[in-house]
Each structure stands twice: as C-alpha cells, then as structure tokens.
PDB file of C-alpha atoms in Angstrom:
ATOM      1  CA  MET A 998     -37.352   4.065   1.109  1.00 55.00           C
ATOM      2  CA  THR A 999     -35.305   5.619  -1.641  1.00 53.00           C
ATOM      3  CA  PRO A1000     -33.597   8.841  -0.466  1.00 67.00           C
ATOM      4  CA  LYS A1001     -33.326  10.527  -3.870  1.00 80.00           C
ATOM      5  CA  LEU A1002     -35.912  10.785  -6.611  1.00 88.00           C
ATOM      6  CA  VAL A1003     -35.265   9.482 -10.111  1.00 91.00           C
ATOM      7  CA  ALA A1004     -35.130  12.483 -12.441  1.00 89.00           C
ATOM      8  CA  GLY A1005     -33.927  13.565 -15.849  1.00 88.00           C
ATOM      9  CA  ILE A1006     -35.241  10.629 -17.862  1.00 93.00           C
ATOM     10  CA  GLU A1007     -36.148  11.636 -21.398  1.00 94.00           C
ATOM     11  CA  PRO A1008     -39.585  10.257 -22.375  1.00 96.00           C
ATOM     12  CA  PRO A1009     -40.916   8.029 -23.601  1.00 97.00           C
ATOM     13  CA  TYR A1010     -40.136   5.343 -21.059  1.00 98.00           C
ATOM     14  CA  TYR A1011     -42.121   2.813 -19.043  1.00 98.00           C
ATOM     15  CA  THR A1012     -43.050   2.424 -15.409  1.00 97.00           C
ATOM     16  CA  ALA A1013     -43.947  -0.593 -13.353  1.00 98.00           C
ATOM     17  CA  VAL A1014     -45.886   0.528 -10.276  1.00 98.00           C
ATOM     18  CA  PHE A1015     -45.965  -2.145  -7.553  1.00 96.00           C
ATOM     19  CA  THR A1016     -48.330  -1.391  -4.673  1.00 97.00           C
ATOM     20  CA  SER A1017     -48.474  -3.863  -1.796  1.00 95.00           C
ATOM     21  CA  VAL A1018     -49.777  -4.557   1.679  1.00 95.00           C
ATOM     22  CA  ARG A1019     -47.508  -6.603   3.944  1.00 90.00           C
ATOM     23  CA  PRO A1020     -46.389  -6.738   7.590  1.00 78.00           C
ATOM     24  CA  ASP A1021     -43.604  -4.311   8.488  1.00 73.00           C
ATOM     25  CA  ALA A1022     -40.710  -6.789   8.858  1.00 74.00           C
ATOM     26  CA  PRO A1023     -41.430 -10.272   7.527  1.00 80.00           C
ATOM     27  CA  GLU A1024     -38.617 -12.798   7.887  1.00 87.00           C
ATOM     28  CA  GLY A1025     -36.237 -12.845   4.920  1.00 90.00           C
ATOM     29  CA  TYR A1026     -37.815  -9.882   3.162  1.00 89.00           C
ATOM     30  CA  ALA A1027     -34.913  -7.444   3.582  1.00 89.00           C
ATOM     31  CA  GLU A1028     -32.380  -9.896   2.156  1.00 95.00           C
ATOM     32  CA  THR A1029     -34.572 -10.745  -0.828  1.00 94.00           C
ATOM     33  CA  SER A1030     -35.299  -7.074  -1.465  1.00 92.00           C
ATOM     34  CA  ALA A1031     -31.580  -6.279  -1.450  1.00 94.00           C
ATOM     35  CA  ARG A1032     -30.925  -9.112  -3.899  1.00 97.00           C
ATOM     36  CA  MET A1033     -33.694  -7.895  -6.235  1.00 96.00           C
ATOM     37  CA  HIS A1034     -32.132  -4.418  -6.094  1.00 94.00           C
ATOM     38  CA  GLU A1035     -28.805  -5.937  -7.196  1.00 97.00           C
ATOM     39  CA  ILE A1036     -30.143  -7.954 -10.115  1.00 97.00           C
ATOM     40  CA  VAL A1037     -32.578  -5.368 -11.539  1.00 97.00           C
ATOM     41  CA  GLN A1038     -29.639  -2.992 -11.958  1.00 96.00           C
ATOM     42  CA  GLU A1039     -28.098  -5.505 -14.368  1.00 97.00           C
ATOM     43  CA  VAL A1040     -31.143  -5.405 -16.679  1.00 97.00           C
ATOM     44  CA  PRO A1041     -30.285  -3.414 -19.830  1.00 97.00           C
ATOM     45  CA  GLY A1042     -32.739  -0.516 -20.017  1.00 97.00           C
ATOM     46  CA  PHE A1043     -33.402  -0.307 -16.253  1.00 98.00           C
ATOM     47  CA  LEU A1044     -33.401   3.407 -15.345  1.00 97.00           C
ATOM     48  CA  GLY A1045     -33.975   3.421 -11.583  1.00 96.00           C
ATOM     49  CA  TYR A1046     -36.719   3.163  -8.980  1.00 96.00           C
ATOM     50  CA  GLU A1047     -38.394   4.962  -6.082  1.00 95.00           C
ATOM     51  CA  SER A1048     -39.979   3.255  -3.102  1.00 94.00           C
ATOM     52  CA  ALA A1049     -41.903   4.209   0.042  1.00 93.00           C
ATOM     53  CA  ARG A1050     -43.824   2.369   2.764  1.00 90.00           C
ATOM     54  CA  THR A1051     -46.284   3.557   5.396  1.00 91.00           C
ATOM     55  CA  PRO A1052     -46.097   2.392   9.014  1.00 87.00           C
ATOM     56  CA  GLY A1053     -49.369   0.539   8.364  1.00 83.00           C
ATOM     57  CA  GLY A1054     -47.775  -1.701   5.751  1.00 85.00           C
ATOM     58  CA  ILE A1055     -48.785  -0.110   2.430  1.00 94.00           C
ATOM     59  CA  GLY A1056     -45.820   0.134   0.066  1.00 93.00           C
ATOM     60  CA  ILE A1057     -45.368   1.614  -3.387  1.00 96.00           C
ATOM     61  CA  THR A1058     -42.390   1.013  -5.643  1.00 96.00           C
ATOM     62  CA  VAL A1059     -42.143   2.659  -9.055  1.00 97.00           C
ATOM     63  CA  ALA A1060     -39.487   1.185 -11.361  1.00 97.00           C
ATOM     64  CA  TYR A1061     -38.485   2.904 -14.599  1.00 98.00           C
ATOM     65  CA  PHE A1062     -37.470   1.112 -17.806  1.00 98.00           C
ATOM     66  CA  ARG A1063     -36.412   2.437 -21.202  1.00 98.00           C
ATOM     67  CA  ASP A1064     -38.725   0.109 -23.144  1.00 98.00           C
ATOM     68  CA  LEU A1065     -41.111  -2.815 -22.804  1.00 97.00           C
ATOM     69  CA  GLU A1066     -38.366  -5.297 -23.718  1.00 98.00           C
ATOM     70  CA  SER A1067     -36.287  -4.284 -20.696  1.00 98.00           C
ATOM     71  CA  LEU A1068     -39.350  -4.391 -18.447  1.00 97.00           C
ATOM     72  CA  ASP A1069     -40.202  -7.870 -19.757  1.00 97.00           C
ATOM     73  CA  SER A1070     -36.628  -8.974 -19.165  1.00 97.00           C
ATOM     74  CA  TRP A1071     -37.053  -8.034 -15.499  1.00 97.00           C
ATOM     75  CA  ARG A1072     -40.509  -9.624 -15.270  1.00 96.00           C
ATOM     76  CA  LEU A1073     -39.203 -12.909 -16.720  1.00 97.00           C
ATOM     77  CA  ASP A1074     -35.967 -13.087 -14.697  1.00 97.00           C
ATOM     78  CA  THR A1075     -36.014 -16.483 -12.951  1.00 97.00           C
ATOM     79  CA  GLU A1076     -34.715 -15.179  -9.623  1.00 97.00           C
ATOM     80  CA  HIS A1077     -37.300 -12.372  -9.697  1.00 97.00           C
ATOM     81  CA  GLN A1078     -40.073 -14.865 -10.498  1.00 97.00           C
ATOM     82  CA  ALA A1079     -39.028 -17.045  -7.552  1.00 97.00           C
ATOM     83  CA  ALA A1080     -39.046 -14.011  -5.231  1.00 95.00           C
ATOM     84  CA  LYS A1081     -42.534 -13.052  -6.447  1.00 95.00           C
ATOM     85  CA  ALA A1082     -43.838 -16.569  -5.802  1.00 96.00           C
ATOM     86  CA  HIS A1083     -42.299 -16.596  -2.320  1.00 94.00           C
ATOM     87  CA  GLY A1084     -43.802 -13.173  -1.611  1.00 92.00           C
ATOM     88  CA  ARG A1085     -47.287 -14.316  -2.596  1.00 93.00           C
ATOM     89  CA  GLU A1086     -46.958 -17.342  -0.349  1.00 93.00           C
ATOM     90  CA  HIS A1087     -45.284 -15.746   2.682  1.00 92.00           C
ATOM     91  CA  TRP A1088     -45.171 -11.931   2.755  1.00 92.00           C
ATOM     92  CA  TYR A1089     -47.929 -10.077   0.950  1.00 92.00           C
ATOM     93  CA  GLU A1090     -51.525  -9.724   2.008  1.00 92.00           C
ATOM     94  CA  SER A1091     -52.213  -8.213  -1.421  1.00 95.00           C
ATOM     95  CA  TYR A1092     -50.504  -6.377  -4.260  1.00 95.00           C
ATOM     96  CA  SER A1093     -51.189  -4.800  -7.622  1.00 97.00           C
ATOM     97  CA  VAL A1094     -48.957  -4.016 -10.591  1.00 97.00           C
ATOM     98  CA  HIS A1095     -49.617  -1.253 -13.106  1.00 98.00           C
ATOM     99  CA  ILE A1096     -47.542  -0.797 -16.267  1.00 98.00           C
ATOM    100  CA  GLY A1097     -47.560   2.561 -18.012  1.00 97.00           C
ATOM    101  CA  ARG A1098     -45.865   4.527 -20.764  1.00 98.00           C
ATOM    102  CA  VAL A1099     -44.615   7.965 -19.721  1.00 97.00           C
ATOM    103  CA  GLU A1100     -45.094  10.634 -22.379  1.00 96.00           C
ATOM    104  CA  ARG A1101     -44.100  13.662 -20.319  1.00 95.00           C
ATOM    105  CA  SER A1102     -41.967  14.083 -17.224  1.00 94.00           C
ATOM    106  CA  TYR A1103     -40.763  17.054 -15.181  1.00 91.00           C
ATOM    107  CA  GLY A1104     -39.683  17.818 -11.636  1.00 89.00           C
ATOM    108  CA  PHE A1105     -38.370  20.281  -9.079  1.00 88.00           C
ATOM    109  CA  GLU A1106     -35.478  20.146  -6.648  1.00 84.00           C
ATOM    110  CA  ARG A1107     -34.623  22.813  -4.076  1.00 87.00           C
ATOM    111  CA  GLU A1108     -30.946  23.684  -4.063  1.00 82.00           C
TER     112      GLU A1108
END
C-alpha cells in the first residue's frame, strides 16, 4: 500500500486504474512489483501512483501520467509487458484496466 496520497497535480492528466484479484503472497510477486515501481519512475510524464489491497485479495492501483504518450510508453515497455504476461499466467485470477482523463482534482489533508 502507498502511505501517502498523490496530490497537487494540475489537470488535465491521465489515470490508469488497475484492479485485480490475486492470492495474498504469490511467489515472485513482491520482487516484480518492486522492479515495476523502479522502471515506471523513469517514464517521462509519470506523476505517481496509489495502491491498496484487501485481505481477500482485491487490489487497486491508480497510476497518474501527464499525457497519453507517457502512459503508452509505460504500457509498451518490454519489461512491463513481460511482467503482465507472467502475471496473467501465474498470479492473477482476474484484472481490469481503466484509462481516464482527469479534468478536475482536489483533496484534503489534516495537518
């Protein structure tokens, strides 16, 4: 889970919402997830992400990108594509991806 929310991004920007169902601790998942975290940060236009998972195995990750080109760069990254293929074969029971354009954004943080 991400401990701090992504905030202060000036719209418009894009989101990739990845919702999945998988067992709590599949073999090799943590290492691959850490590697994906490393390489997505190198994508020009990547703005951050938030992630959470329930004890029952439902997870949601929302990644933020400045534009569709940066999101496509992440989608087409060869290491990311290999991780997705491995996940379909070994880790996930199901998943969905939703891409959206954010027109308005606001938040609150207690001091």
